[in-house]
Tab-separated table of C-alpha atoms in Angstrom:
chain	number	residue	atom	x	y	z
A	189	MET	CA	-32.704	33.334	-16.960
A	190	THR	CA	-32.099	30.569	-14.444
A	191	ARG	CA	-29.621	31.624	-11.769
A	192	VAL	CA	-27.564	29.512	-9.382
A	193	VAL	CA	-25.701	31.132	-6.509
A	194	ILE	CA	-22.666	29.391	-5.023
A	195	VAL	CA	-21.312	30.579	-1.693
A	196	GLY	CA	-17.602	30.076	-1.067
A	197	ALA	CA	-14.815	30.044	-3.668
A	198	GLY	CA	-12.609	27.323	-2.258
A	199	VAL	CA	-11.772	24.380	-4.472
A	200	SER	CA	-15.221	22.864	-3.870
A	201	GLY	CA	-17.139	25.992	-4.891
A	202	LEU	CA	-14.921	26.596	-7.914
A	203	ALA	CA	-15.161	22.981	-9.090
A	204	THR	CA	-18.938	23.007	-8.613
A	205	ALA	CA	-19.300	26.217	-10.634
A	206	TRP	CA	-17.164	24.681	-13.381
A	207	ALA	CA	-19.234	21.459	-13.403
A	208	ILE	CA	-22.562	23.324	-13.550
A	209	ARG	CA	-21.399	25.514	-16.423
A	210	ARG	CA	-20.056	22.524	-18.339
A	211	ARG	CA	-23.373	20.720	-17.914
A	212	ASP	CA	-25.544	23.688	-18.907
A	213	PRO	CA	-23.874	26.900	-20.163
A	214	ALA	CA	-27.274	28.635	-20.218
A	215	ILE	CA	-27.443	28.709	-16.423
A	216	GLU	CA	-26.286	31.987	-14.908
A	217	ILE	CA	-23.829	31.261	-12.106
A	218	VAL	CA	-22.789	33.729	-9.427
A	219	LEU	CA	-20.026	32.625	-7.080
A	220	PHE	CA	-19.548	34.754	-3.973
A	221	GLU	CA	-16.356	34.778	-1.909
A	222	ARG	CA	-16.163	36.840	1.266
A	223	GLY	CA	-12.380	37.258	1.071
A	224	PRO	CA	-10.254	39.103	-1.472
A	225	ARG	CA	-8.946	35.886	-3.048
A	226	THR	CA	-10.257	32.501	-4.088
A	227	GLY	CA	-8.939	29.081	-3.143
A	228	GLY	CA	-9.961	28.802	0.511
A	229	ASN	CA	-7.299	26.881	2.417
A	230	ILE	CA	-5.396	26.337	-0.821
A	231	ARG	CA	-2.976	29.230	-0.837
A	232	THR	CA	0.509	29.327	-2.311
A	233	GLU	CA	2.786	32.234	-1.475
A	234	ARG	CA	6.169	32.882	-3.060
A	235	ILE	CA	8.243	34.750	-0.471
A	236	ASP	CA	11.985	35.456	-0.726
A	237	GLY	CA	12.301	32.586	-3.199
A	238	TYR	CA	10.502	30.086	-0.930
A	239	THR	CA	7.231	28.478	-2.078
A	240	CYS	CA	4.990	28.287	0.986
A	241	GLU	CA	1.769	26.289	0.985
A	242	ALA	CA	-0.750	27.393	3.577
A	243	GLY	CA	-2.841	24.275	3.071
A	244	PRO	CA	-2.458	20.999	1.184
A	245	ASP	CA	0.684	20.725	-0.899
A	246	GLY	CA	-0.604	18.128	-3.345
A	247	PHE	CA	-3.149	15.511	-4.319
A	248	LEU	CA	-2.862	11.808	-5.057
A	249	ASP	CA	-2.846	11.218	-8.797
A	250	THR	CA	-5.263	8.268	-8.694
A	251	ALA	CA	-8.415	10.420	-8.641
A	252	PRO	CA	-10.172	10.414	-12.052
A	253	ALA	CA	-12.306	13.503	-11.347
A	254	THR	CA	-9.303	15.612	-10.362
A	255	LEU	CA	-7.248	14.496	-13.347
A	256	ALA	CA	-10.175	15.156	-15.699
A	257	LEU	CA	-10.567	18.676	-14.303
A	258	VAL	CA	-6.829	19.346	-14.602
A	259	ASP	CA	-6.935	18.241	-18.236
A	260	ALA	CA	-10.078	20.252	-19.012
A	261	ILE	CA	-8.592	23.534	-17.780
A	262	GLY	CA	-5.289	22.994	-19.538
A	263	LEU	CA	-3.031	22.221	-16.585
A	264	LYS	CA	-1.837	18.748	-17.510
A	265	SER	CA	1.541	20.045	-18.675
A	266	ARG	CA	2.043	21.890	-15.392
A	267	LEU	CA	1.699	18.843	-13.150
A	268	VAL	CA	4.720	18.154	-10.963
A	269	PRO	CA	4.912	14.694	-9.387
A	270	SER	CA	6.662	14.416	-6.056
A	271	ASN	CA	10.181	13.076	-5.953
A	272	GLY	CA	10.576	9.340	-5.507
A	273	ALA	CA	12.178	9.954	-2.116
A	274	ALA	CA	8.871	11.367	-0.886
A	275	ARG	CA	7.539	7.828	-0.571
A	276	LYS	CA	9.767	7.456	2.487
A	277	ARG	CA	7.952	8.539	5.617
A	278	TYR	CA	9.233	8.698	9.161
A	279	ILE	CA	7.794	8.560	12.668
A	280	PHE	CA	9.510	10.034	15.713
A	281	HIS	CA	9.618	7.227	18.244
A	282	GLY	CA	11.876	6.405	21.133
A	283	GLY	CA	13.896	9.593	20.686
A	284	ARG	CA	14.716	9.176	16.987
A	285	LEU	CA	13.260	9.244	13.502
A	286	CYS	CA	12.342	5.780	12.250
A	287	GLU	CA	11.361	5.026	8.675
A	288	VAL	CA	7.860	3.599	8.260
A	289	PRO	CA	8.343	0.068	6.915
A	290	ALA	CA	7.254	-0.411	3.298
A	291	SER	CA	7.838	-4.152	3.031
A	292	VAL	CA	7.433	-7.245	5.147
A	293	GLY	CA	11.193	-7.482	5.613
A	294	ALA	CA	11.418	-3.873	6.771
A	295	PHE	CA	8.498	-4.433	9.132
A	296	LEU	CA	10.271	-7.335	10.795
A	297	LYS	CA	13.328	-5.132	11.417
A	298	THR	CA	11.645	-1.849	12.333
A	299	PRO	CA	12.355	-0.388	15.773
A	300	LEU	CA	8.923	1.241	15.758
A	301	LEU	CA	7.319	-1.792	17.398
A	302	SER	CA	8.438	-4.292	20.000
A	303	ALA	CA	8.556	-7.993	19.165
A	304	ARG	CA	5.286	-8.400	20.998
A	305	GLY	CA	3.756	-5.514	19.047
A	306	LYS	CA	4.842	-7.066	15.741
A	307	LEU	CA	3.410	-10.432	16.750
A	308	ARG	CA	0.112	-8.756	17.594
A	309	VAL	CA	0.038	-7.125	14.146
A	310	ALA	CA	0.674	-10.534	12.570
A	311	CYS	CA	-2.454	-11.806	14.330
A	312	GLU	CA	-4.624	-9.266	12.457
A	313	PRO	CA	-6.359	-11.876	10.250
A	314	PHE	CA	-7.746	-13.504	13.409
A	315	ALA	CA	-9.205	-10.333	14.948
A	316	GLY	CA	-12.930	-10.474	15.564
A	317	PRO	CA	-15.549	-8.103	14.158
A	318	SER	CA	-16.700	-4.975	15.945
A	319	GLU	CA	-19.970	-4.757	17.824
A	320	GLN	CA	-20.062	-0.979	17.390
A	321	ALA	CA	-22.140	0.545	14.616
A	322	ASP	CA	-19.774	3.519	14.323
A	323	GLU	CA	-16.353	2.575	15.638
A	324	SER	CA	-13.617	5.100	16.329
A	325	ILE	CA	-10.354	4.840	14.389
A	326	HIS	CA	-8.471	4.076	17.597
A	327	ASP	CA	-10.855	1.291	18.592
A	328	PHE	CA	-10.692	-0.201	15.099
A	329	ALA	CA	-6.892	-0.114	14.981
A	330	THR	CA	-6.557	-1.517	18.502
A	331	ARG	CA	-8.970	-4.345	17.706
A	332	ARG	CA	-7.217	-5.281	14.470
A	333	ILE	CA	-3.504	-4.644	15.057
A	334	GLY	CA	-3.166	-4.054	18.792
A	335	ARG	CA	-2.807	-1.103	21.116
A	336	GLU	CA	0.921	-0.565	20.507
A	337	ALA	CA	0.666	-0.376	16.714
A	338	ALA	CA	-2.458	1.763	16.998
A	339	SER	CA	-0.570	4.314	19.108
A	340	VAL	CA	2.712	4.296	17.203
A	341	LEU	CA	1.561	3.856	13.594
A	342	VAL	CA	-2.088	4.919	13.323
A	343	ASP	CA	-2.175	7.856	15.755
A	344	PRO	CA	0.359	9.988	13.838
A	345	MET	CA	-1.234	9.117	10.484
A	346	VAL	CA	-4.578	10.439	11.708
A	347	SER	CA	-2.876	13.571	13.051
A	348	GLY	CA	-1.175	14.080	9.710
A	349	ILE	CA	-4.409	13.887	7.709
A	350	PHE	CA	-7.067	15.288	10.029
A	351	ALA	CA	-5.068	16.908	12.862
A	352	GLY	CA	-7.520	14.883	14.884
A	353	ASP	CA	-7.898	12.524	17.829
A	354	PRO	CA	-8.223	8.913	16.593
A	355	GLY	CA	-10.175	8.097	19.731
A	356	ALA	CA	-12.896	10.543	18.668
A	357	LEU	CA	-12.892	10.223	14.877
A	358	SER	CA	-15.185	7.796	13.068
A	359	LEU	CA	-13.567	5.055	10.987
A	360	ARG	CA	-16.487	4.929	8.538
A	361	GLY	CA	-16.556	8.706	8.282
A	362	CYS	CA	-12.821	9.216	7.769
A	363	PHE	CA	-11.726	5.996	6.070
A	364	PRO	CA	-14.829	4.406	4.554
A	365	ARG	CA	-12.762	2.249	2.212
A	366	MET	CA	-10.981	0.632	5.158
A	367	TRP	CA	-14.320	-0.206	6.746
A	368	GLU	CA	-15.546	-1.681	3.443
A	369	LEU	CA	-12.423	-3.818	3.089
A	370	GLU	CA	-12.984	-5.334	6.508
A	371	GLN	CA	-16.631	-6.015	5.673
A	372	ASP	CA	-15.722	-7.642	2.341
A	373	HIS	CA	-12.660	-9.643	3.389
A	374	GLY	CA	-12.845	-9.956	7.166
A	375	SER	CA	-9.187	-8.917	7.429
A	376	LEU	CA	-7.057	-6.015	6.249
A	377	PHE	CA	-4.208	-8.381	5.327
A	378	ARG	CA	-6.518	-10.510	3.213
A	379	ALA	CA	-7.929	-7.373	1.613
A	380	LEU	CA	-4.398	-6.137	0.815
A	381	LEU	CA	-3.465	-9.422	-0.818
A	382	ALA	CA	-6.696	-9.490	-2.839
A	383	THR	CA	-6.163	-5.906	-3.994
A	384	ARG	CA	-2.584	-6.569	-5.071
A	385	ARG	CA	-3.636	-9.670	-7.001
A	386	ALA	CA	-6.444	-7.761	-8.719
A	387	ARG	CA	-4.074	-4.991	-9.777
A	388	GLY	CA	-1.428	-7.438	-10.916
A	389	ARG	CA	1.197	-5.405	-9.118
A	390	ASP	CA	3.598	-6.031	-6.294
A	391	ASP	CA	3.030	-2.773	-4.440
A	392	ALA	CA	5.084	-2.131	-1.358
A	393	VAL	CA	3.276	-2.778	1.883
A	394	GLY	CA	2.088	0.506	3.333
A	395	ALA	CA	2.812	2.550	0.198
A	396	PRO	CA	0.275	5.316	-0.429
A	397	ALA	CA	-2.264	4.717	-3.193
A	398	GLY	CA	-1.012	6.986	-5.946
A	399	ARG	CA	1.705	9.573	-6.155
A	400	LEU	CA	1.555	12.929	-4.456
A	401	THR	CA	1.360	15.559	-7.202
A	402	SER	CA	1.294	19.350	-7.363
A	403	PHE	CA	1.820	22.048	-10.011
A	404	ASP	CA	4.880	23.954	-11.136
A	405	GLY	CA	3.736	27.015	-9.206
A	406	GLY	CA	2.166	25.263	-6.231
A	407	MET	CA	-1.390	24.144	-5.535
A	408	ALA	CA	-2.856	27.625	-6.010
A	409	VAL	CA	-2.255	27.151	-9.749
A	410	LEU	CA	-5.339	24.908	-9.733
A	411	THR	CA	-7.701	27.337	-8.015
A	412	ASP	CA	-6.274	30.424	-9.743
A	413	THR	CA	-6.743	28.799	-13.154
A	414	LEU	CA	-10.299	27.764	-12.320
A	415	THR	CA	-10.981	31.333	-11.227
A	416	ARG	CA	-9.671	32.727	-14.521
A	417	HIS	CA	-11.761	30.275	-16.544
A	418	LEU	CA	-14.907	31.211	-14.640
A	419	GLY	CA	-14.202	34.927	-15.149
A	420	PRO	CA	-16.887	37.392	-14.001
A	421	VAL	CA	-18.873	34.545	-12.453
A	422	VAL	CA	-16.606	34.951	-9.397
A	423	ARG	CA	-17.228	37.920	-7.095
A	424	THR	CA	-14.626	38.295	-4.364
A	425	SER	CA	-14.808	40.534	-1.279
A	426	THR	CA	-18.558	39.938	-1.180
A	427	ALA	CA	-19.978	38.096	1.807
A	428	VAL	CA	-23.286	36.255	1.817
A	429	VAL	CA	-24.938	37.134	5.110
A	430	GLY	CA	-28.166	35.198	4.718
A	431	VAL	CA	-30.391	33.069	2.518
A	432	GLY	CA	-34.154	33.488	2.582
A	433	VAL	CA	-37.048	31.713	0.872
A	434	ARG	CA	-39.320	33.282	-1.702
A	435	GLU	CA	-42.877	32.022	-2.319
A	436	PRO	CA	-43.001	28.269	-3.097
A	437	ILE	CA	-43.915	27.183	-6.630
A	438	SER	CA	-45.909	23.994	-7.285
A	439	LEU	CA	-44.292	21.529	-9.650
A	440	GLY	CA	-47.429	19.433	-10.086
A	441	PRO	CA	-49.331	16.836	-8.040
A	442	ARG	CA	-46.664	14.148	-8.424
A	443	MET	CA	-43.682	16.380	-7.707
A	444	ARG	CA	-42.632	18.242	-4.595
A	445	SER	CA	-42.947	22.000	-4.426
A	446	SER	CA	-40.106	24.252	-5.426
A	447	ARG	CA	-39.078	27.733	-4.401
A	448	ARG	CA	-36.794	30.599	-5.189
A	449	TYR	CA	-34.217	31.902	-2.765
A	450	ALA	CA	-33.266	35.430	-1.801
A	451	VAL	CA	-29.526	35.644	-1.217
A	452	THR	CA	-28.521	38.635	0.891
A	453	THR	CA	-24.954	39.833	0.374
A	454	THR	CA	-22.936	42.830	1.469
A	455	ASP	CA	-23.648	44.252	-2.008
A	456	GLY	CA	-27.411	43.691	-2.000
A	457	ILE	CA	-30.021	40.983	-2.511
A	458	LEU	CA	-30.025	38.524	-5.395
A	459	ASP	CA	-32.750	36.029	-6.351
A	460	ALA	CA	-31.657	32.471	-7.119
A	461	ASP	CA	-33.314	29.320	-8.398
A	462	ALA	CA	-30.757	27.195	-6.562
A	463	VAL	CA	-28.118	27.822	-3.907
A	464	VAL	CA	-24.973	25.802	-3.199
A	465	LEU	CA	-23.261	26.473	0.125
A	466	SER	CA	-19.686	25.218	-0.241
A	467	GLY	CA	-18.001	26.842	2.742
A	468	PRO	CA	-17.330	25.435	6.221
A	469	ALA	CA	-20.384	24.015	7.963
A	470	ALA	CA	-20.367	26.696	10.665
A	471	GLU	CA	-20.518	29.476	8.061
A	472	SER	CA	-23.305	27.717	6.188
A	473	ALA	CA	-25.203	27.378	9.475
A	474	ARG	CA	-25.163	31.164	9.991
A	475	THR	CA	-26.311	31.686	6.428
A	476	LEU	CA	-29.295	29.361	6.928
A	477	ASN	CA	-30.556	30.786	10.220
A	478	GLY	CA	-33.653	32.178	8.522
A	479	VAL	CA	-34.374	29.041	6.483
A	480	ASP	CA	-34.084	26.080	8.839
A	481	PRO	CA	-32.775	26.469	12.411
A	482	VAL	CA	-32.698	22.702	12.945
A	483	LEU	CA	-30.519	22.240	9.876
A	484	GLY	CA	-28.299	25.072	11.085
A	485	GLY	CA	-27.909	23.361	14.443
A	486	LEU	CA	-26.726	20.147	12.812
A	487	LEU	CA	-24.181	22.052	10.768
A	488	ARG	CA	-22.850	23.870	13.825
A	489	ALA	CA	-22.379	20.503	15.545
A	490	ILE	CA	-19.644	19.481	13.069
A	491	PRO	CA	-16.407	20.290	14.950
A	492	THR	CA	-13.132	21.471	13.463
A	493	ALA	CA	-9.494	21.253	14.532
A	494	PRO	CA	-7.472	24.505	14.399
A	495	LEU	CA	-4.018	24.252	12.906
A	496	ALA	CA	-0.948	26.430	12.465
A	497	VAL	CA	1.528	25.939	9.626
A	498	VAL	CA	5.062	27.202	10.208
A	499	CYS	CA	7.299	27.458	7.113
A	500	LEU	CA	11.013	27.607	7.910
A	501	GLY	CA	13.915	28.221	5.537
A	502	TYR	CA	17.522	27.242	6.231
A	503	ASN	CA	20.863	26.992	4.540
A	504	ALA	CA	20.669	23.429	3.258
A	505	PRO	CA	24.034	22.286	4.755
A	506	ASP	CA	22.890	23.446	8.205
A	507	VAL	CA	20.006	20.981	7.988
A	508	THR	CA	21.489	18.057	6.088
A	509	SER	CA	24.544	17.937	8.317
A	510	ARG	CA	22.198	17.049	11.183
A	511	CYS	CA	19.398	15.157	9.421
A	512	GLU	CA	19.413	13.812	5.883
A	513	LEU	CA	16.291	15.152	4.173
A	514	ASP	CA	15.472	11.976	2.312
A	515	GLY	CA	11.733	11.532	2.399
A	516	PHE	CA	8.342	13.128	2.817
A	517	GLY	CA	8.925	14.175	6.403
A	518	PHE	CA	7.929	12.823	9.784
A	519	LEU	CA	4.963	12.575	12.139
A	520	VAL	CA	4.904	12.514	15.929
A	521	PRO	CA	2.658	10.188	17.970
A	522	ALA	CA	0.808	11.912	20.780
A	523	ASN	CA	2.770	10.328	23.634
A	524	GLU	CA	6.319	10.953	22.367
A	525	GLY	CA	6.909	14.395	23.903
A	526	PRO	CA	7.167	16.992	21.092
A	527	ARG	CA	4.166	19.247	20.714
A	528	ILE	CA	4.340	19.536	16.925
A	529	LEU	CA	2.267	17.103	14.855
A	530	GLY	CA	5.068	16.668	12.354
A	531	ALA	CA	7.079	18.329	9.613
A	532	LEU	CA	7.213	18.070	5.831
A	533	TRP	CA	10.574	18.288	4.082
A	534	GLU	CA	9.301	20.392	1.198
A	535	THR	CA	12.574	20.605	-0.721
A	536	SER	CA	12.792	16.817	-0.629
A	537	ILE	CA	9.231	16.413	-1.928
A	538	TYR	CA	9.208	18.840	-4.867
A	539	PRO	CA	11.866	20.655	-6.903
A	540	ASP	CA	12.253	24.437	-6.870
A	541	ARG	CA	10.543	25.052	-3.526
A	542	ALA	CA	13.442	27.093	-2.187
A	543	PRO	CA	16.387	29.116	-3.505
A	544	ALA	CA	19.550	27.246	-4.473
A	545	ASN	CA	21.317	25.585	-1.525
A	546	LYS	CA	18.372	26.289	0.774
A	547	ALA	CA	16.021	23.898	2.566
A	548	LEU	CA	12.338	24.487	3.326
A	549	LEU	CA	10.517	22.746	6.170
A	550	ARG	CA	6.795	23.002	6.859
A	551	VAL	CA	5.813	22.257	10.453
A	552	MET	CA	2.259	21.580	11.657
A	553	ILE	CA	1.166	22.287	15.213
A	554	GLY	CA	-2.208	22.384	16.949
A	555	GLY	CA	-5.069	20.091	16.047
A	556	ALA	CA	-7.990	18.679	17.988
A	557	ARG	CA	-5.863	17.717	21.002
A	558	ASP	CA	-3.931	20.998	21.166
A	559	PRO	CA	-6.212	23.783	19.890
A	560	GLU	CA	-4.561	26.418	22.078
A	561	ALA	CA	-1.327	26.202	20.072
A	562	VAL	CA	-2.899	28.175	17.218
A	563	THR	CA	-3.510	31.166	19.501
A	564	LEU	CA	0.056	31.421	20.816
A	565	PRO	CA	2.085	34.548	19.986
A	566	ASP	CA	4.540	34.110	17.133
A	567	ARG	CA	7.611	34.119	19.381
A	568	GLU	CA	6.229	31.467	21.729
A	569	LEU	CA	5.046	29.351	18.804
A	570	LEU	CA	8.469	29.536	17.162
A	571	ASP	CA	10.233	28.649	20.404
A	572	ILE	CA	8.120	25.475	20.703
A	573	VAL	CA	8.733	24.538	17.076
A	574	ALA	CA	12.470	25.175	17.400
A	575	GLY	CA	12.713	23.052	20.522
A	576	ASP	CA	10.788	20.209	18.920
A	577	LEU	CA	12.920	20.289	15.760
A	578	ALA	CA	16.032	20.139	17.907
A	579	GLN	CA	14.612	17.093	19.685
A	580	THR	CA	13.378	15.291	16.576
A	581	MET	CA	15.885	16.272	13.876
A	582	GLY	CA	18.807	17.523	15.923
A	583	LEU	CA	18.275	20.882	14.237
A	584	SER	CA	19.458	23.613	16.596
A	585	VAL	CA	20.394	26.323	14.085
A	586	ALA	CA	18.014	29.269	13.741
A	587	PRO	CA	16.052	29.548	10.471
A	588	GLU	CA	16.832	32.399	8.108
A	589	PHE	CA	13.214	32.521	6.879
A	590	VAL	CA	9.936	32.218	8.817
A	591	HIS	CA	6.360	32.360	7.588
A	592	ILE	CA	3.401	31.449	9.839
A	593	VAL	CA	-0.138	30.684	8.679
A	594	ARG	CA	-2.924	30.132	11.193
A	595	HIS	CA	-6.145	28.276	10.452
A	596	PRO	CA	-8.440	29.002	13.415
A	597	ARG	CA	-11.208	26.860	11.941
A	598	GLY	CA	-8.843	24.240	10.552
A	599	ILE	CA	-9.889	20.782	9.408
A	600	PRO	CA	-13.417	19.331	9.826
A	601	GLN	CA	-13.559	16.456	12.286
A	602	TYR	CA	-15.687	13.456	11.338
A	603	VAL	CA	-16.254	12.268	14.892
A	604	THR	CA	-18.271	9.150	15.694
A	605	GLY	CA	-21.880	9.885	14.766
A	606	HIS	CA	-20.810	11.989	11.768
A	607	LEU	CA	-22.458	9.743	9.181
A	608	ALA	CA	-25.739	9.784	11.094
A	609	ARG	CA	-25.545	13.568	11.296
A	610	VAL	CA	-24.903	13.876	7.562
A	611	HIS	CA	-27.890	11.598	6.922
A	612	GLN	CA	-30.061	13.898	9.053
A	613	ILE	CA	-28.755	16.880	7.111
A	614	ASP	CA	-29.588	15.226	3.790
A	615	THR	CA	-33.081	14.381	5.046
A	616	LEU	CA	-33.739	17.985	6.089
A	617	LEU	CA	-32.465	19.261	2.737
A	618	GLU	CA	-35.261	17.350	1.004
A	619	ALA	CA	-37.621	20.007	2.334
A	620	HIS	CA	-35.536	22.696	0.615
A	621	PRO	CA	-35.326	21.765	-3.080
A	622	GLY	CA	-32.608	23.662	-4.854
A	623	LEU	CA	-30.496	24.048	-1.712
A	624	CYS	CA	-27.248	22.022	-1.687
A	625	LEU	CA	-24.294	21.665	0.660
A	626	ALA	CA	-20.783	20.971	-0.600
A	627	GLY	CA	-17.248	21.068	0.711
A	628	SER	CA	-14.952	19.326	3.132
A	629	SER	CA	-17.315	19.381	6.118
A	630	TYR	CA	-19.347	16.385	5.004
A	631	ARG	CA	-17.938	13.585	2.823
A	632	GLY	CA	-14.183	14.021	2.547
A	633	VAL	CA	-11.560	16.583	3.523
A	634	SER	CA	-9.169	16.064	0.612
A	635	ILE	CA	-8.930	18.058	-2.606
A	636	ASN	CA	-9.841	14.906	-4.513
A	637	ALA	CA	-13.000	14.393	-2.435
A	638	CYS	CA	-14.139	17.991	-2.917
A	639	ILE	CA	-13.650	17.819	-6.685
A	640	ALA	CA	-15.245	14.370	-6.962
A	641	GLU	CA	-18.548	15.554	-5.479
A	642	ALA	CA	-18.827	18.602	-7.767
A	643	ASP	CA	-20.323	16.765	-10.735
A	644	GLY	CA	-22.950	15.085	-8.571
A	645	ILE	CA	-24.012	18.451	-7.195
A	646	ALA	CA	-24.129	19.845	-10.729
A	647	VAL	CA	-26.482	16.999	-11.714
A	648	MET	CA	-28.795	17.775	-8.780
A	649	VAL	CA	-28.822	21.479	-9.580
A	650	HIS	CA	-29.492	20.837	-13.270
A	651	ARG	CA	-32.407	18.512	-12.525
A	652	HIS	CA	-33.897	21.023	-10.154
A	653	VAL	CA	-33.726	23.997	-12.509
A	654	ARG	CA	-35.072	21.889	-15.394
A	655	ALA	CA	-38.046	20.848	-13.246
A	656	ARG	CA	-38.713	24.476	-12.346
A	657	SER	CA	-38.460	25.578	-15.967
A	658	SER	CA	-40.849	22.907	-17.212
A	659	ALA	CA	-43.371	23.790	-14.504
A	660	ALA	CA	-43.228	27.529	-15.159
C-alpha cells in the first residue's frame, strides 16, 4: 500500500491529510505530532468560564478553501461571526486611543495624522514606482503615503499581523496582493476605486476584506474536528527525529527518478512513498539534516518573532467605566511608549467569551523588535502589561483572571529576500521527489493561507505516488 507521512498536526498538516484522503482514500496516511495535542498554535482553553485563544481567534470569511473545508467536516452551523462592533479598530497615538478612519470623512477629521500627513496621503496617486526588486513594507508605505502615515498607520498593522518590523519585512512576501495592485493600477487609491466598482459595493475605506469569524467553542473546534475525522491517522506524542532516503527507483527515461523515504520517529522507523513536512521551518531543517544540508540551511534562515499572549479577565464595569469596549481592540505604533503590541477586546468581538458581567482582554507583547519580552518572568511581564493598559486604556484595576501563553518560536518573518529563498527551496526540492514542505513558514501565515495550499500539496503527492505505482 502507498504510504504518505505528514509531520506536524497543526492546521496545515491536518488540512493536508484531509485533502490527500479526499483525493485518494486508498493512500495510507500517517500524521505524526510531537506534542500531546493537535492544532499547533491554534489552541482554545476554557478556564474559569473564560475562553482563551493561544493563537489566532478567527479567520476572514472570504476564503473559499476554508469555507469549503468547514462545510465538508460539518461545522457550518457552528460558525460564529464577529460582532459588528469589531469592525472598529483603534490605534494608541498621542496619549489616547483613536479610531482608525473607515471613510473619507472620518479620515479628514482623524487626529491620527497631522494636516501635512493627510495631504501627503492624498498625494498617493502621484507617488513614483520603486526601484527595489524586493521592497520592505516600510519603504513601500513611506514611498506611497509618506513617513508619518507609514509610522502611525502601517507600523501597528504589521505588528498586529506578523509581530514584525515593517522595515525588515518584504512587501511582496507579506502582502503580495498589495504589490500586485500597485503593478496593475499604479496607485493604491486607483486600485481601491477599481475594486469597489468591480464589486458593485460601497465598502468603507479601510474596512477589512471579509468578516472575522470563529466557532461556538473557539478556533480549536476546527482542528479538533479535523482530528476526529482523521481518526487513527493521527499519532500524537510521537516526534519525527529524521528523514532518510531509501534506494532511488527509476521512473523511465523521460521521467525523473523517485525514491522511498525512511522516517525515523521516537516509536521506530516507517517507510514512506512521500513525506510532507508541515511544521515550522526550523524543525523541518533538523528533520532533513541527513537528506539535504543545503536545503536545511535555507530553512533555518527563515526567522521567527517570539510572542507572548496575556489573557486578562475583569469585572466588566471596572473596564467599561474607564474605556468603552466598542471595537476589535487597539494597536500601538513602535514609537508611542507602551511596550505591548496591542490588545484585543475579546468580549466585544465574540459572544460568550467570558462569564456574565465579565470582560476578557487579550494582550500581545514581544515580536521581532522585542524578543526578550517573551522570556520575562510572569510577574515582570504582568507589571509591564498592567502599566501599559493603564496608559492606553486608563485601566488601573487589577485583573481577577490571568492566563499567559508564550510562543518562543512565534510567527514566521517574511523578511526581504524571502521570496528568493522560497524559490531556492522549491528548486532544491525538485531533487527530492515526494518530499513537500507546507505550513506558515513559506507562503502565508494565516489560517486561510495554510488551508488554501493543502489541496495543491495533495495534488502533488497524488501525482507522485501514481507515477511510482505505474513504474513499479
